[in-house]
PDB file of C-alpha atoms in Angstrom:
ATOM      1  CA  MET A   1      -2.789   1.176  27.933  1.00 40.00           C
ATOM      2  CA  GLY A   2      -2.502   4.028  25.592  1.00 50.00           C
ATOM      3  CA  LYS A   3      -4.706   6.847  24.610  1.00 67.00           C
ATOM      4  CA  SER A   4      -8.366   7.029  25.519  1.00 82.00           C
ATOM      5  CA  ILE A   5     -11.022   7.906  22.970  1.00 91.00           C
ATOM      6  CA  ASP A   6     -11.969  10.596  25.497  1.00 92.00           C
ATOM      7  CA  ASP A   7      -8.863  12.524  24.407  1.00 94.00           C
ATOM      8  CA  TYR A   8     -10.305  12.676  20.892  1.00 95.00           C
ATOM      9  CA  ARG A   9     -13.664  13.913  22.174  1.00 94.00           C
ATOM     10  CA  ASP A  10     -12.193  16.503  24.543  1.00 94.00           C
ATOM     11  CA  LYS A  11     -10.039  18.147  21.858  1.00 95.00           C
ATOM     12  CA  ARG A  12     -12.897  18.796  19.429  1.00 95.00           C
ATOM     13  CA  ASP A  13     -15.958  20.981  19.143  1.00 95.00           C
ATOM     14  CA  PHE A  14     -18.287  18.857  17.008  1.00 95.00           C
ATOM     15  CA  GLY A  15     -20.535  21.863  16.509  1.00 94.00           C
ATOM     16  CA  ARG A  16     -17.751  23.454  14.421  1.00 95.00           C
ATOM     17  CA  SER A  17     -15.574  20.614  13.228  1.00 95.00           C
ATOM     18  CA  PRO A  18     -16.965  18.244  10.561  1.00 96.00           C
ATOM     19  CA  GLU A  19     -15.100  15.354  12.185  1.00 96.00           C
ATOM     20  CA  PRO A  20     -17.377  12.529  13.367  1.00 95.00           C
ATOM     21  CA  PRO A  21     -18.111  12.153  17.078  1.00 94.00           C
ATOM     22  CA  PRO A  22     -17.451   8.710  18.589  1.00 92.00           C
ATOM     23  CA  GLY A  23     -20.285   6.279  17.920  1.00 87.00           C
ATOM     24  CA  GLU A  24     -20.952   2.705  18.943  1.00 73.00           C
ATOM     25  CA  GLY A  25     -17.471   1.578  17.925  1.00 64.00           C
ATOM     26  CA  ASP A  26     -18.583  -1.470  15.957  1.00 71.00           C
ATOM     27  CA  ARG A  27     -17.908  -2.576  12.380  1.00 76.00           C
ATOM     28  CA  ARG A  28     -17.839  -5.821  10.417  1.00 80.00           C
ATOM     29  CA  GLY A  29     -15.182  -7.355   8.217  1.00 85.00           C
ATOM     30  CA  PRO A  30     -11.396  -7.667   8.431  1.00 91.00           C
ATOM     31  CA  PRO A  31      -9.545  -4.918  10.327  1.00 94.00           C
ATOM     32  CA  VAL A  32      -8.586  -1.885   8.273  1.00 96.00           C
ATOM     33  CA  PHE A  33      -5.910   0.766   8.184  1.00 97.00           C
ATOM     34  CA  ILE A  34      -6.307   4.298   6.834  1.00 97.00           C
ATOM     35  CA  VAL A  35      -3.723   6.920   6.001  1.00 97.00           C
ATOM     36  CA  HIS A  36      -4.938  10.521   5.996  1.00 97.00           C
ATOM     37  CA  ARG A  37      -3.019  13.266   4.223  1.00 96.00           C
ATOM     38  CA  HIS A  38      -3.326  16.104   6.716  1.00 96.00           C
ATOM     39  CA  GLU A  39      -2.611  19.616   5.470  1.00 95.00           C
ATOM     40  CA  ALA A  40      -2.425  21.154   8.916  1.00 92.00           C
ATOM     41  CA  ARG A  41       0.090  23.796  10.029  1.00 90.00           C
ATOM     42  CA  ARG A  42       2.641  21.386   8.606  1.00 92.00           C
ATOM     43  CA  LEU A  43       1.797  18.731   6.049  1.00 94.00           C
ATOM     44  CA  HIS A  44       1.990  15.220   7.488  1.00 96.00           C
ATOM     45  CA  TYR A  45       0.339  11.829   7.203  1.00 97.00           C
ATOM     46  CA  ASP A  46      -1.787  10.133   9.857  1.00 97.00           C
ATOM     47  CA  LEU A  47      -1.630   6.343  10.018  1.00 98.00           C
ATOM     48  CA  ARG A  48      -4.709   4.881  11.682  1.00 98.00           C
ATOM     49  CA  VAL A  49      -4.985   1.167  12.474  1.00 97.00           C
ATOM     50  CA  GLU A  50      -8.174  -0.510  13.661  1.00 96.00           C
ATOM     51  CA  MET A  51      -7.513  -2.150  17.030  1.00 94.00           C
ATOM     52  CA  ASP A  52      -9.709  -2.892  20.018  1.00 90.00           C
ATOM     53  CA  GLY A  53     -12.720  -0.973  18.684  1.00 91.00           C
ATOM     54  CA  VAL A  54     -10.836   2.255  17.867  1.00 94.00           C
ATOM     55  CA  LEU A  55      -8.345   3.554  15.321  1.00 96.00           C
ATOM     56  CA  ARG A  56      -4.900   3.669  16.929  1.00 96.00           C
ATOM     57  CA  SER A  57      -3.170   6.677  15.353  1.00 97.00           C
ATOM     58  CA  TRP A  58       0.355   7.834  14.554  1.00 97.00           C
ATOM     59  CA  ALA A  59       1.340  11.102  12.856  1.00 97.00           C
ATOM     60  CA  VAL A  60       4.105  10.509  10.302  1.00 97.00           C
ATOM     61  CA  PRO A  61       5.639  13.903   9.360  1.00 96.00           C
ATOM     62  CA  LYS A  62       7.843  12.664   6.499  1.00 94.00           C
ATOM     63  CA  GLY A  63       5.522  10.004   5.115  1.00 93.00           C
ATOM     64  CA  PHE A  64       6.476   6.466   4.183  1.00 93.00           C
ATOM     65  CA  SER A  65       9.359   4.811   2.377  1.00 92.00           C
ATOM     66  CA  PHE A  66       9.814   1.374   0.798  1.00 91.00           C
ATOM     67  CA  ASP A  67      13.546   1.476   1.542  1.00 92.00           C
ATOM     68  CA  PRO A  68      14.083  -0.626   4.719  1.00 93.00           C
ATOM     69  CA  SER A  69      17.112   1.498   5.669  1.00 93.00           C
ATOM     70  CA  VAL A  70      14.962   4.657   5.903  1.00 93.00           C
ATOM     71  CA  LYS A  71      13.351   5.137   9.326  1.00 95.00           C
ATOM     72  CA  HIS A  72      10.832   7.944   9.786  1.00 96.00           C
ATOM     73  CA  LEU A  73       9.461   9.451  12.969  1.00 97.00           C
ATOM     74  CA  ALA A  74       5.915   8.397  13.906  1.00 97.00           C
ATOM     75  CA  VAL A  75       4.302  10.269  16.811  1.00 96.00           C
ATOM     76  CA  ARG A  76       1.569   8.420  18.676  1.00 96.00           C
ATOM     77  CA  THR A  77      -1.568  10.577  18.869  1.00 95.00           C
ATOM     78  CA  GLU A  78      -4.975  10.122  20.418  1.00 95.00           C
ATOM     79  CA  ASP A  79      -7.149   7.178  19.396  1.00 95.00           C
ATOM     80  CA  HIS A  80      -9.792   8.009  16.802  1.00 96.00           C
ATOM     81  CA  PRO A  81     -13.282   6.492  16.517  1.00 95.00           C
ATOM     82  CA  LEU A  82     -14.049   3.907  13.852  1.00 94.00           C
ATOM     83  CA  GLU A  83     -16.313   6.493  12.205  1.00 94.00           C
ATOM     84  CA  TYR A  84     -13.112   8.275  11.107  1.00 96.00           C
ATOM     85  CA  GLU A  85     -12.491   5.482   8.590  1.00 94.00           C
ATOM     86  CA  ASP A  86     -14.313   7.352   5.826  1.00 94.00           C
ATOM     87  CA  PHE A  87     -13.772  10.923   6.976  1.00 96.00           C
ATOM     88  CA  GLU A  88     -12.542  13.568   4.565  1.00 96.00           C
ATOM     89  CA  GLY A  89     -13.087  17.277   5.079  1.00 95.00           C
ATOM     90  CA  LEU A  90     -11.796  20.696   6.004  1.00 96.00           C
ATOM     91  CA  ILE A  91     -11.275  21.267   9.718  1.00 96.00           C
ATOM     92  CA  PRO A  92     -11.891  25.025  10.217  1.00 95.00           C
ATOM     93  CA  PRO A  93      -9.279  27.505  11.479  1.00 95.00           C
ATOM     94  CA  GLY A  94      -9.035  27.705  15.230  1.00 94.00           C
ATOM     95  CA  GLU A  95     -10.026  24.074  15.713  1.00 95.00           C
ATOM     96  CA  TYR A  96      -7.651  21.305  16.752  1.00 95.00           C
ATOM     97  CA  GLY A  97      -5.881  19.952  13.651  1.00 94.00           C
ATOM     98  CA  ALA A  98      -7.199  22.728  11.408  1.00 95.00           C
ATOM     99  CA  GLY A  99      -6.650  22.019   7.719  1.00 95.00           C
ATOM    100  CA  ALA A 100      -7.679  19.676   4.927  1.00 96.00           C
ATOM    101  CA  MET A 101      -7.936  15.975   5.726  1.00 96.00           C
ATOM    102  CA  THR A 102      -8.077  13.535   2.788  1.00 96.00           C
ATOM    103  CA  ILE A 103      -7.747   9.770   2.551  1.00 96.00           C
ATOM    104  CA  TRP A 104      -4.349   8.979   1.012  1.00 95.00           C
ATOM    105  CA  ASP A 105      -4.550   5.189   1.332  1.00 94.00           C
ATOM    106  CA  LYS A 106      -6.844   2.585   2.803  1.00 94.00           C
ATOM    107  CA  GLY A 107      -7.078  -1.190   2.972  1.00 93.00           C
ATOM    108  CA  ARG A 108      -7.096  -4.225   5.191  1.00 94.00           C
ATOM    109  CA  TYR A 109      -4.125  -5.308   7.289  1.00 96.00           C
ATOM    110  CA  GLU A 110      -2.783  -8.221   9.306  1.00 96.00           C
ATOM    111  CA  LEU A 111      -1.191  -7.894  12.736  1.00 96.00           C
ATOM    112  CA  LEU A 112       2.000  -9.975  12.881  1.00 95.00           C
ATOM    113  CA  TYR A 113       3.804 -11.696  15.735  1.00 91.00           C
ATOM    114  CA  ALA A 114       1.420 -10.473  18.437  1.00 92.00           C
ATOM    115  CA  GLU A 115      -1.676 -11.887  20.090  1.00 88.00           C
ATOM    116  CA  ASN A 116      -3.641  -8.639  19.696  1.00 93.00           C
ATOM    117  CA  GLY A 117      -3.248  -4.931  19.085  1.00 92.00           C
ATOM    118  CA  ALA A 118      -3.202  -4.010  22.762  1.00 92.00           C
ATOM    119  CA  ALA A 119      -0.318  -6.384  23.430  1.00 93.00           C
ATOM    120  CA  ALA A 120       1.628  -5.136  20.407  1.00 95.00           C
ATOM    121  CA  VAL A 121       1.278  -1.446  21.326  1.00 94.00           C
ATOM    122  CA  ALA A 122       2.110  -2.146  24.974  1.00 92.00           C
ATOM    123  CA  SER A 123       5.273  -3.999  23.925  1.00 94.00           C
ATOM    124  CA  GLY A 124       6.422  -0.993  21.892  1.00 94.00           C
ATOM    125  CA  GLU A 125       6.653  -2.995  18.662  1.00 96.00           C
ATOM    126  CA  VAL A 126       3.797  -3.181  16.137  1.00 97.00           C
ATOM    127  CA  LYS A 127       4.361  -5.217  12.974  1.00 97.00           C
ATOM    128  CA  LEU A 128       1.769  -4.876  10.243  1.00 97.00           C
ATOM    129  CA  ARG A 129       1.238  -6.369   6.809  1.00 96.00           C
ATOM    130  CA  LEU A 130      -0.647  -3.745   4.797  1.00 95.00           C
ATOM    131  CA  TYR A 131      -2.844  -4.358   1.772  1.00 92.00           C
ATOM    132  CA  GLY A 132      -3.417  -0.848   0.451  1.00 91.00           C
ATOM    133  CA  ARG A 133      -3.194   0.742  -2.974  1.00 86.00           C
ATOM    134  CA  ARG A 134      -0.084   2.720  -2.109  1.00 90.00           C
ATOM    135  CA  LEU A 135       1.274   0.823   0.898  1.00 92.00           C
ATOM    136  CA  ARG A 136       1.901  -2.898   0.548  1.00 91.00           C
ATOM    137  CA  GLY A 137       3.809  -5.441   2.557  1.00 92.00           C
ATOM    138  CA  GLU A 138       5.257  -5.480   6.047  1.00 96.00           C
ATOM    139  CA  PHE A 139       5.883  -2.283   8.010  1.00 97.00           C
ATOM    140  CA  HIS A 140       7.214  -1.990  11.556  1.00 97.00           C
ATOM    141  CA  LEU A 141       6.409   0.575  14.228  1.00 97.00           C
ATOM    142  CA  VAL A 142       8.953   0.625  17.056  1.00 97.00           C
ATOM    143  CA  LYS A 143       8.781   2.815  20.149  1.00 96.00           C
ATOM    144  CA  THR A 144      11.895   4.841  20.938  1.00 95.00           C
ATOM    145  CA  ASN A 145      13.309   6.066  24.231  1.00 86.00           C
ATOM    146  CA  GLN A 146      12.955   9.706  23.145  1.00 81.00           C
ATOM    147  CA  GLY A 147       9.533  10.177  24.732  1.00 77.00           C
ATOM    148  CA  LYS A 148       6.356   8.291  25.503  1.00 81.00           C
ATOM    149  CA  ASP A 149       4.794   9.117  22.118  1.00 91.00           C
ATOM    150  CA  SER A 150       7.911   8.803  19.925  1.00 95.00           C
ATOM    151  CA  TRP A 151       8.038   5.846  17.531  1.00 97.00           C
ATOM    152  CA  LEU A 152       9.828   4.970  14.277  1.00 97.00           C
ATOM    153  CA  ILE A 153       8.191   3.468  11.204  1.00 97.00           C
ATOM    154  CA  PHE A 154      10.096   1.585   8.519  1.00 96.00           C
ATOM    155  CA  LYS A 155       9.675  -1.041   5.818  1.00 95.00           C
ATOM    156  CA  SER A 156      10.740  -4.632   6.361  1.00 95.00           C
ATOM    157  CA  LYS A 157      12.821  -6.513   3.793  1.00 92.00           C
ATOM    158  CA  ASP A 158      10.142  -8.282   1.777  1.00 90.00           C
ATOM    159  CA  THR A 159       8.966  -8.577  -1.822  1.00 85.00           C
ATOM    160  CA  PHE A 160       7.709  -4.996  -1.842  1.00 87.00           C
ATOM    161  CA  ALA A 161      10.853  -3.384  -0.418  1.00 89.00           C
ATOM    162  CA  GLY A 162      12.888  -1.290  -2.808  1.00 82.00           C
ATOM    163  CA  PRO A 163      13.882   2.275  -3.685  1.00 76.00           C
ATOM    164  CA  ALA A 164      12.840   5.191  -1.469  1.00 61.00           C
ATOM    165  CA  ARG A 165       9.399   5.786  -2.943  1.00 65.00           C
ATOM    166  CA  ASP A 166       6.115   6.334  -1.100  1.00 61.00           C
ATOM    167  CA  SER A 167       3.957   4.052  -3.269  1.00 66.00           C
ATOM    168  CA  VAL A 168       4.363   0.382  -4.063  1.00 64.00           C
ATOM    169  CA  LEU A 169       3.736   1.195  -7.741  1.00 63.00           C
ATOM    170  CA  GLY A 170       6.166   4.095  -7.939  1.00 61.00           C
ATOM    171  CA  PHE A 171       3.391   6.371  -9.215  1.00 61.00           C
ATOM    172  CA  ASP A 172       0.138   7.853  -7.958  1.00 64.00           C
ATOM    173  CA  PRO A 173      -2.646   5.219  -8.322  1.00 64.00           C
ATOM    174  CA  GLU A 174      -5.440   7.542  -7.181  1.00 66.00           C
ATOM    175  CA  ASP A 175      -7.288   7.617 -10.527  1.00 68.00           C
ATOM    176  CA  ALA A 176      -6.553   4.018 -11.512  1.00 71.00           C
ATOM    177  CA  PRO A 177      -9.777   1.956 -11.503  1.00 73.00           C
ATOM    178  CA  GLU A 178      -9.952  -1.150  -9.341  1.00 73.00           C
ATOM    179  CA  ALA A 179     -10.934  -4.326 -11.153  1.00 77.00           C
ATOM    180  CA  GLU A 180     -10.533  -8.085 -11.027  1.00 79.00           C
ATOM    181  CA  LEU A 181      -8.177  -9.778 -13.441  1.00 79.00           C
ATOM    182  CA  PRO A 182     -10.089 -10.512 -16.684  1.00 81.00           C
ATOM    183  CA  ALA A 183     -11.157 -14.148 -16.982  1.00 80.00           C
ATOM    184  CA  ARG A 184     -10.458 -14.032 -20.706  1.00 80.00           C
ATOM    185  CA  GLN A 185      -7.939 -11.869 -22.482  1.00 81.00           C
ATOM    186  CA  LYS A 186      -6.723 -11.855 -26.080  1.00 81.00           C
ATOM    187  CA  LEU A 187      -3.008 -11.953 -26.711  1.00 80.00           C
ATOM    188  CA  MET A 188      -1.559  -8.723 -28.052  1.00 76.00           C
ATOM    189  CA  GLN A 189      -0.376  -9.130 -31.625  1.00 75.00           C
ATOM    190  CA  PRO A 190       1.250  -6.658 -34.011  1.00 73.00           C
ATOM    191  CA  ALA A 191      -1.104  -5.313 -36.655  1.00 75.00           C
ATOM    192  CA  GLY A 192      -0.176  -3.834 -40.021  1.00 75.00           C
ATOM    193  CA  GLU A 193       3.216  -2.764 -41.272  1.00 79.00           C
ATOM    194  CA  GLU A 194       5.035   0.567 -41.357  1.00 81.00           C
ATOM    195  CA  ALA A 195       8.168   1.679 -43.141  1.00 87.00           C
ATOM    196  CA  PRO A 196      11.141   1.962 -40.728  1.00 85.00           C
ATOM    197  CA  PHE A 197      11.420   5.377 -39.058  1.00 90.00           C
ATOM    198  CA  SER A 198      13.096   7.098 -36.109  1.00 89.00           C
ATOM    199  CA  ASP A 199      11.043   9.185 -33.654  1.00 91.00           C
ATOM    200  CA  PRO A 200      11.899  10.052 -30.004  1.00 88.00           C
ATOM    201  CA  GLU A 201       8.175   9.838 -29.165  1.00 89.00           C
ATOM    202  CA  TRP A 202       8.147   6.126 -30.036  1.00 89.00           C
ATOM    203  CA  LEU A 203       9.534   3.062 -28.280  1.00 84.00           C
ATOM    204  CA  PHE A 204      10.290  -0.017 -30.344  1.00 82.00           C
ATOM    205  CA  GLU A 205      10.127  -3.629 -29.197  1.00 77.00           C
ATOM    206  CA  ALA A 206      11.984  -6.375 -31.025  1.00 76.00           C
ATOM    207  CA  GLU A 207       9.865  -9.363 -32.029  1.00 77.00           C
ATOM    208  CA  LEU A 208      11.594 -12.397 -30.538  1.00 79.00           C
ATOM    209  CA  ALA A 209      11.225 -15.953 -31.719  1.00 79.00           C
ATOM    210  CA  GLY A 210       9.190 -17.657 -29.028  1.00 81.00           C
ATOM    211  CA  LEU A 211       5.773 -18.573 -27.669  1.00 81.00           C
ATOM    212  CA  ARG A 212       3.298 -15.775 -26.978  1.00 83.00           C
ATOM    213  CA  VAL A 213       1.668 -16.418 -23.591  1.00 86.00           C
ATOM    214  CA  LEU A 214      -0.362 -14.854 -20.795  1.00 88.00           C
ATOM    215  CA  ALA A 215       1.365 -15.281 -17.422  1.00 88.00           C
ATOM    216  CA  GLU A 216      -0.837 -14.934 -14.349  1.00 88.00           C
ATOM    217  CA  LEU A 217       0.047 -14.408 -10.705  1.00 85.00           C
ATOM    218  CA  SER A 218      -2.758 -14.961  -8.197  1.00 83.00           C
ATOM    219  CA  ASP A 219      -3.515 -16.451  -4.778  1.00 78.00           C
ATOM    220  CA  SER A 220      -3.061 -19.930  -6.261  1.00 80.00           C
ATOM    221  CA  GLY A 221       0.446 -19.090  -7.459  1.00 83.00           C
ATOM    222  CA  PRO A 222       2.002 -18.399 -10.888  1.00 87.00           C
ATOM    223  CA  LYS A 223       0.766 -20.097 -14.035  1.00 88.00           C
ATOM    224  CA  LEU A 224       0.639 -19.745 -17.802  1.00 88.00           C
ATOM    225  CA  ARG A 225      -2.927 -19.511 -19.033  1.00 87.00           C
ATOM    226  CA  GLY A 226      -3.841 -22.390 -21.319  1.00 81.00           C
ATOM    227  CA  ARG A 227      -0.740 -24.381 -20.273  1.00 83.00           C
ATOM    228  CA  LYS A 228      -0.606 -27.302 -17.866  1.00 82.00           C
ATOM    229  CA  SER A 229       2.857 -26.474 -16.580  1.00 86.00           C
ATOM    230  CA  ILE A 230       5.132 -23.482 -16.167  1.00 86.00           C
ATOM    231  CA  PRO A 231       8.953 -23.470 -16.408  1.00 84.00           C
ATOM    232  CA  ALA A 232      10.567 -23.159 -12.991  1.00 84.00           C
ATOM    233  CA  GLU A 233      12.563 -20.071 -14.049  1.00 83.00           C
ATOM    234  CA  VAL A 234       9.383 -18.298 -15.160  1.00 85.00           C
ATOM    235  CA  ALA A 235       7.562 -19.234 -11.938  1.00 86.00           C
ATOM    236  CA  ARG A 236      10.406 -17.835  -9.826  1.00 84.00           C
ATOM    237  CA  GLY A 237      10.399 -14.623 -11.841  1.00 82.00           C
ATOM    238  CA  LEU A 238       6.667 -14.134 -11.338  1.00 83.00           C
ATOM    239  CA  ASP A 239       7.026 -14.790  -7.600  1.00 79.00           C
ATOM    240  CA  ARG A 240       9.528 -11.919  -7.399  1.00 74.00           C
ATOM    241  CA  LEU A 241       7.024  -9.396  -8.767  1.00 75.00           C
ATOM    242  CA  ARG A 242       5.951  -6.645  -6.342  1.00 67.00           C
ATOM    243  CA  ALA A 243       2.335  -7.716  -6.798  1.00 73.00           C
ATOM    244  CA  GLU A 244      -0.168 -10.169  -5.377  1.00 75.00           C
ATOM    245  CA  ARG A 245      -2.192 -10.413  -8.596  1.00 81.00           C
ATOM    246  CA  ALA A 246      -0.915  -9.688 -12.082  1.00 84.00           C
ATOM    247  CA  LEU A 247      -1.584 -10.609 -15.710  1.00 87.00           C
ATOM    248  CA  LEU A 248       1.343 -10.238 -18.102  1.00 88.00           C
ATOM    249  CA  ASP A 249       1.301 -10.567 -21.885  1.00 86.00           C
ATOM    250  CA  GLY A 250       4.679 -11.579 -23.258  1.00 84.00           C
ATOM    251  CA  VAL A 251       6.809 -13.989 -25.198  1.00 84.00           C
ATOM    252  CA  LEU A 252       8.325 -17.109 -23.649  1.00 84.00           C
ATOM    253  CA  VAL A 253      11.792 -17.355 -25.159  1.00 84.00           C
ATOM    254  CA  ALA A 254      14.366 -20.157 -24.994  1.00 83.00           C
ATOM    255  CA  THR A 255      17.959 -19.227 -25.777  1.00 82.00           C
ATOM    256  CA  ASP A 256      20.875 -21.222 -27.169  1.00 82.00           C
ATOM    257  CA  GLU A 257      24.417 -21.335 -25.816  1.00 82.00           C
ATOM    258  CA  HIS A 258      25.062 -17.897 -27.313  1.00 82.00           C
ATOM    259  CA  GLY A 259      22.022 -16.283 -25.656  1.00 79.00           C
ATOM    260  CA  ARG A 260      20.061 -16.055 -28.907  1.00 80.00           C
ATOM    261  CA  PRO A 261      16.341 -16.988 -29.131  1.00 80.00           C
ATOM    262  CA  ASN A 262      15.964 -20.546 -30.361  1.00 75.00           C
ATOM    263  CA  ARG A 263      12.676 -22.174 -31.291  1.00 69.00           C
ATOM    264  CA  ALA A 264      14.200 -25.653 -31.205  1.00 61.00           C
TER     265      ALA A 264
END
């Protein structure tokens, strides 16, 4: 069915290349995906998906997009060993794939609408839900009729779909620390007073008449911290966020028939 791990071994001289040789092919925990940024002869990205004891791999020359209408070429390459999950390094000149290899994204994933990875790849349609720092949501890999290794990768229409960007956040999260949502958090309140001024380096926020709240989105759904219920409109708005977990500090405002904040 696909590419043997022997292809990986045969293409490499492990005495020269820092890439890991195939090991026992065993790991614990939910299946993972890894995206390597590969500065080879031409910059491209390598998507690797843990399936059947190996990392099934596709080279994606133009990277990824969150716009479902944008379809990028994905070339099926040789399977890689599970030891490649944490590999980063410089493959020396003259060796297969020479160039810098760095981890661009990594996380767990779910295989959708298929019994197992082997069946999905054999069918020519692999649907994945990714839980990475850059890549989130459902992506599809579909085999084309342009050659045995030619596939297309594109985003499905889900909560995370949107403009043609290559990160769910719209910016590089590489240096952002990972942390759980704080169990306790003080509401942000204005402090002190300043005389009115105009400065292009400053942004100003109007203070609206309303209720200052912390809105939380988590696995258990949307809620307002410290409140027993949440307005349906607010719950629907939180569900539309491109996030699985979020904590927002804001003001809950009710408006009158003229659209003005009304405390009544």
